[in-house]
Amino acid sequence: MTPATDETAAQSKKGKLNTEKLRELPQEFRNLLSGGVAGMVAKSFVAPIDRIKILYQITATPFHLRHVPGVAYSIFQTEGLSALWKGNFATMIRVFPYSGIQ
């Protein structure tokens, strides 16, 4: 076997060990974990849209769907790409347990 093949085999074995360890966990804990992660992914996906929604809620500017891409671009230009996810960490802390128990 070549060194690359040995490394691939070791990674595959390590992945199987991690999967086996997860299967040993109680079903309730696995459900809590998978539900929590799924909720976090979903909320992170819509976080930029939520940020824009909140900006509209706190200003007197009337909402027009056609302006949403421009608002997103404006946030990107002035504050950077990560600003679209501003406040997302606090949401993750709230969403993980809620999604996990649903």
PDB file of C-alpha atoms in Angstrom:
ATOM      1  CA  MET A   1       0.000   0.000   0.000  1.00  0.00           C
ATOM      2  CA  THR A   2       1.113   3.531  -0.735  1.00  0.00           C
ATOM      3  CA  PRO A   3       1.216   6.212   1.961  1.00  0.00           C
ATOM      4  CA  ALA A   4      -1.794   7.943   0.371  1.00  0.00           C
ATOM      5  CA  THR A   5      -3.790   4.700   0.481  1.00  0.00           C
ATOM      6  CA  ASP A   6      -2.823   4.151   4.126  1.00  0.00           C
ATOM      7  CA  GLU A   7      -3.963   7.686   4.978  1.00  0.00           C
ATOM      8  CA  THR A   8      -7.288   7.209   3.193  1.00  0.00           C
ATOM      9  CA  ALA A   9      -7.850   3.910   4.978  1.00  0.00           C
ATOM     10  CA  ALA A  10      -7.058   5.524   8.336  1.00  0.00           C
ATOM     11  CA  GLN A  11      -9.499   8.381   7.659  1.00  0.00           C
ATOM     12  CA  SER A  12     -12.194   5.916   6.631  1.00  0.00           C
ATOM     13  CA  LYS A  13     -11.663   3.891   9.808  1.00  0.00           C
ATOM     14  CA  LYS A  14     -11.759   7.072  11.905  1.00  0.00           C
ATOM     15  CA  GLY A  15     -15.058   8.080  10.258  1.00  0.00           C
ATOM     16  CA  LYS A  16     -16.549   4.672  11.017  1.00  0.00           C
ATOM     17  CA  LEU A  17     -15.476   4.959  14.647  1.00  0.00           C
ATOM     18  CA  ASN A  18     -17.175   8.360  14.970  1.00  0.00           C
ATOM     19  CA  THR A  19     -20.364   6.996  13.411  1.00  0.00           C
ATOM     20  CA  GLU A  20     -20.315   4.026  15.779  1.00  0.00           C
ATOM     21  CA  LYS A  21     -19.855   6.355  18.753  1.00  0.00           C
ATOM     22  CA  LEU A  22     -22.858   8.421  17.654  1.00  0.00           C
ATOM     23  CA  ARG A  23     -24.995   5.297  17.353  1.00  0.00           C
ATOM     24  CA  GLU A  24     -24.112   4.338  20.920  1.00  0.00           C
ATOM     25  CA  LEU A  25     -25.689   7.554  22.231  1.00  0.00           C
ATOM     26  CA  PRO A  26     -29.285   7.365  23.491  1.00  0.00           C
ATOM     27  CA  GLN A  27     -31.923   7.971  20.808  1.00  0.00           C
ATOM     28  CA  GLU A  28     -33.321  10.981  22.668  1.00  0.00           C
ATOM     29  CA  PHE A  29     -29.933  12.680  22.726  1.00  0.00           C
ATOM     30  CA  ARG A  30     -29.379  12.007  19.010  1.00  0.00           C
ATOM     31  CA  ASN A  31     -32.808  13.492  18.253  1.00  0.00           C
ATOM     32  CA  LEU A  32     -32.014  16.556  20.366  1.00  0.00           C
ATOM     33  CA  LEU A  33     -28.665  17.003  18.633  1.00  0.00           C
ATOM     34  CA  SER A  34     -29.943  16.524  15.084  1.00  0.00           C
ATOM     35  CA  GLY A  35     -32.999  18.740  15.628  1.00  0.00           C
ATOM     36  CA  GLY A  36     -30.856  21.465  17.158  1.00  0.00           C
ATOM     37  CA  VAL A  37     -28.340  21.405  14.318  1.00  0.00           C
ATOM     38  CA  ALA A  38     -31.110  21.396  11.707  1.00  0.00           C
ATOM     39  CA  GLY A  39     -32.733  24.420  13.332  1.00  0.00           C
ATOM     40  CA  MET A  40     -29.413  26.255  13.452  1.00  0.00           C
ATOM     41  CA  VAL A  41     -28.738  25.601   9.764  1.00  0.00           C
ATOM     42  CA  ALA A  42     -32.223  26.746   8.781  1.00  0.00           C
ATOM     43  CA  LYS A  43     -32.036  29.943  10.845  1.00  0.00           C
ATOM     44  CA  SER A  44     -28.533  30.736   9.555  1.00  0.00           C
ATOM     45  CA  PHE A  45     -29.800  30.347   6.006  1.00  0.00           C
ATOM     46  CA  VAL A  46     -32.553  32.943   6.479  1.00  0.00           C
ATOM     47  CA  ALA A  47     -30.569  35.256   8.797  1.00  0.00           C
ATOM     48  CA  PRO A  48     -29.801  37.871   6.092  1.00  0.00           C
ATOM     49  CA  ILE A  49     -33.495  38.126   5.225  1.00  0.00           C
ATOM     50  CA  ASP A  50     -34.387  38.443   8.917  1.00  0.00           C
ATOM     51  CA  ARG A  51     -31.805  41.201   9.335  1.00  0.00           C
ATOM     52  CA  ILE A  52     -33.354  43.172   6.473  1.00  0.00           C
ATOM     53  CA  LYS A  53     -36.846  42.561   7.901  1.00  0.00           C
ATOM     54  CA  ILE A  54     -35.777  43.961  11.270  1.00  0.00           C
ATOM     55  CA  LEU A  55     -34.234  47.018   9.601  1.00  0.00           C
ATOM     56  CA  TYR A  56     -37.550  47.711   7.880  1.00  0.00           C
ATOM     57  CA  GLN A  57     -39.412  47.246  11.178  1.00  0.00           C
ATOM     58  CA  ILE A  58     -37.349  49.844  13.022  1.00  0.00           C
ATOM     59  CA  THR A  59     -37.464  52.510  10.311  1.00  0.00           C
ATOM     60  CA  ALA A  60     -40.310  54.447   8.741  1.00  0.00           C
ATOM     61  CA  THR A  61     -39.265  53.312   5.251  1.00  0.00           C
ATOM     62  CA  PRO A  62     -42.148  51.516   3.516  1.00  0.00           C
ATOM     63  CA  PHE A  63     -41.419  47.928   2.499  1.00  0.00           C
ATOM     64  CA  HIS A  64     -41.077  47.085  -1.181  1.00  0.00           C
ATOM     65  CA  LEU A  65     -39.907  43.632  -2.152  1.00  0.00           C
ATOM     66  CA  ARG A  66     -38.003  44.976  -5.145  1.00  0.00           C
ATOM     67  CA  HIS A  67     -35.798  47.054  -2.779  1.00  0.00           C
ATOM     68  CA  VAL A  68     -34.637  44.078  -0.664  1.00  0.00           C
ATOM     69  CA  PRO A  69     -31.633  43.180  -2.887  1.00  0.00           C
ATOM     70  CA  GLY A  70     -30.525  46.817  -2.810  1.00  0.00           C
ATOM     71  CA  VAL A  71     -30.760  46.930   0.970  1.00  0.00           C
ATOM     72  CA  ALA A  72     -28.712  43.719   1.213  1.00  0.00           C
ATOM     73  CA  TYR A  73     -26.108  45.185  -1.138  1.00  0.00           C
ATOM     74  CA  SER A  74     -26.029  48.413   0.863  1.00  0.00           C
ATOM     75  CA  ILE A  75     -25.365  46.465   4.079  1.00  0.00           C
ATOM     76  CA  PHE A  76     -22.647  44.515   2.284  1.00  0.00           C
ATOM     77  CA  GLN A  77     -21.021  47.698   0.984  1.00  0.00           C
ATOM     78  CA  THR A  78     -21.082  49.635   4.248  1.00  0.00           C
ATOM     79  CA  GLU A  79     -20.583  46.928   6.896  1.00  0.00           C
ATOM     80  CA  GLY A  80     -19.231  43.898   5.048  1.00  0.00           C
ATOM     81  CA  LEU A  81     -20.648  40.478   4.247  1.00  0.00           C
ATOM     82  CA  SER A  82     -20.678  39.239   7.843  1.00  0.00           C
ATOM     83  CA  ALA A  83     -23.039  42.101   8.790  1.00  0.00           C
ATOM     84  CA  LEU A  84     -25.870  40.208   7.102  1.00  0.00           C
ATOM     85  CA  TRP A  85     -25.537  37.649   9.909  1.00  0.00           C
ATOM     86  CA  LYS A  86     -25.268  40.227  12.710  1.00  0.00           C
ATOM     87  CA  GLY A  87     -27.068  38.891  15.762  1.00  0.00           C
ATOM     88  CA  ASN A  88     -27.121  35.340  14.448  1.00  0.00           C
ATOM     89  CA  PHE A  89     -25.109  33.937  17.381  1.00  0.00           C
ATOM     90  CA  ALA A  90     -27.776  34.998  19.872  1.00  0.00           C
ATOM     91  CA  THR A  91     -30.377  33.378  17.644  1.00  0.00           C
ATOM     92  CA  MET A  92     -28.352  30.143  17.568  1.00  0.00           C
ATOM     93  CA  ILE A  93     -28.296  30.036  21.375  1.00  0.00           C
ATOM     94  CA  ARG A  94     -32.089  30.350  21.389  1.00  0.00           C
ATOM     95  CA  VAL A  95     -32.827  28.064  18.426  1.00  0.00           C
ATOM     96  CA  PHE A  96     -30.686  25.038  19.304  1.00  0.00           C
ATOM     97  CA  PRO A  97     -32.611  23.892  22.382  1.00  0.00           C
ATOM     98  CA  TYR A  98     -35.991  24.884  20.941  1.00  0.00           C
ATOM     99  CA  SER A  99     -35.448  23.001  17.675  1.00  0.00           C
ATOM    100  CA  GLY A 100     -33.966  20.043  19.488  1.00  0.00           C
ATOM    101  CA  ILE A 101     -37.037  19.418  21.614  1.00  0.00           C
ATOM    102  CA  GLN A 102     -39.582  19.929  18.825  1.00  0.00           C
TER     103      GLN A 102
END
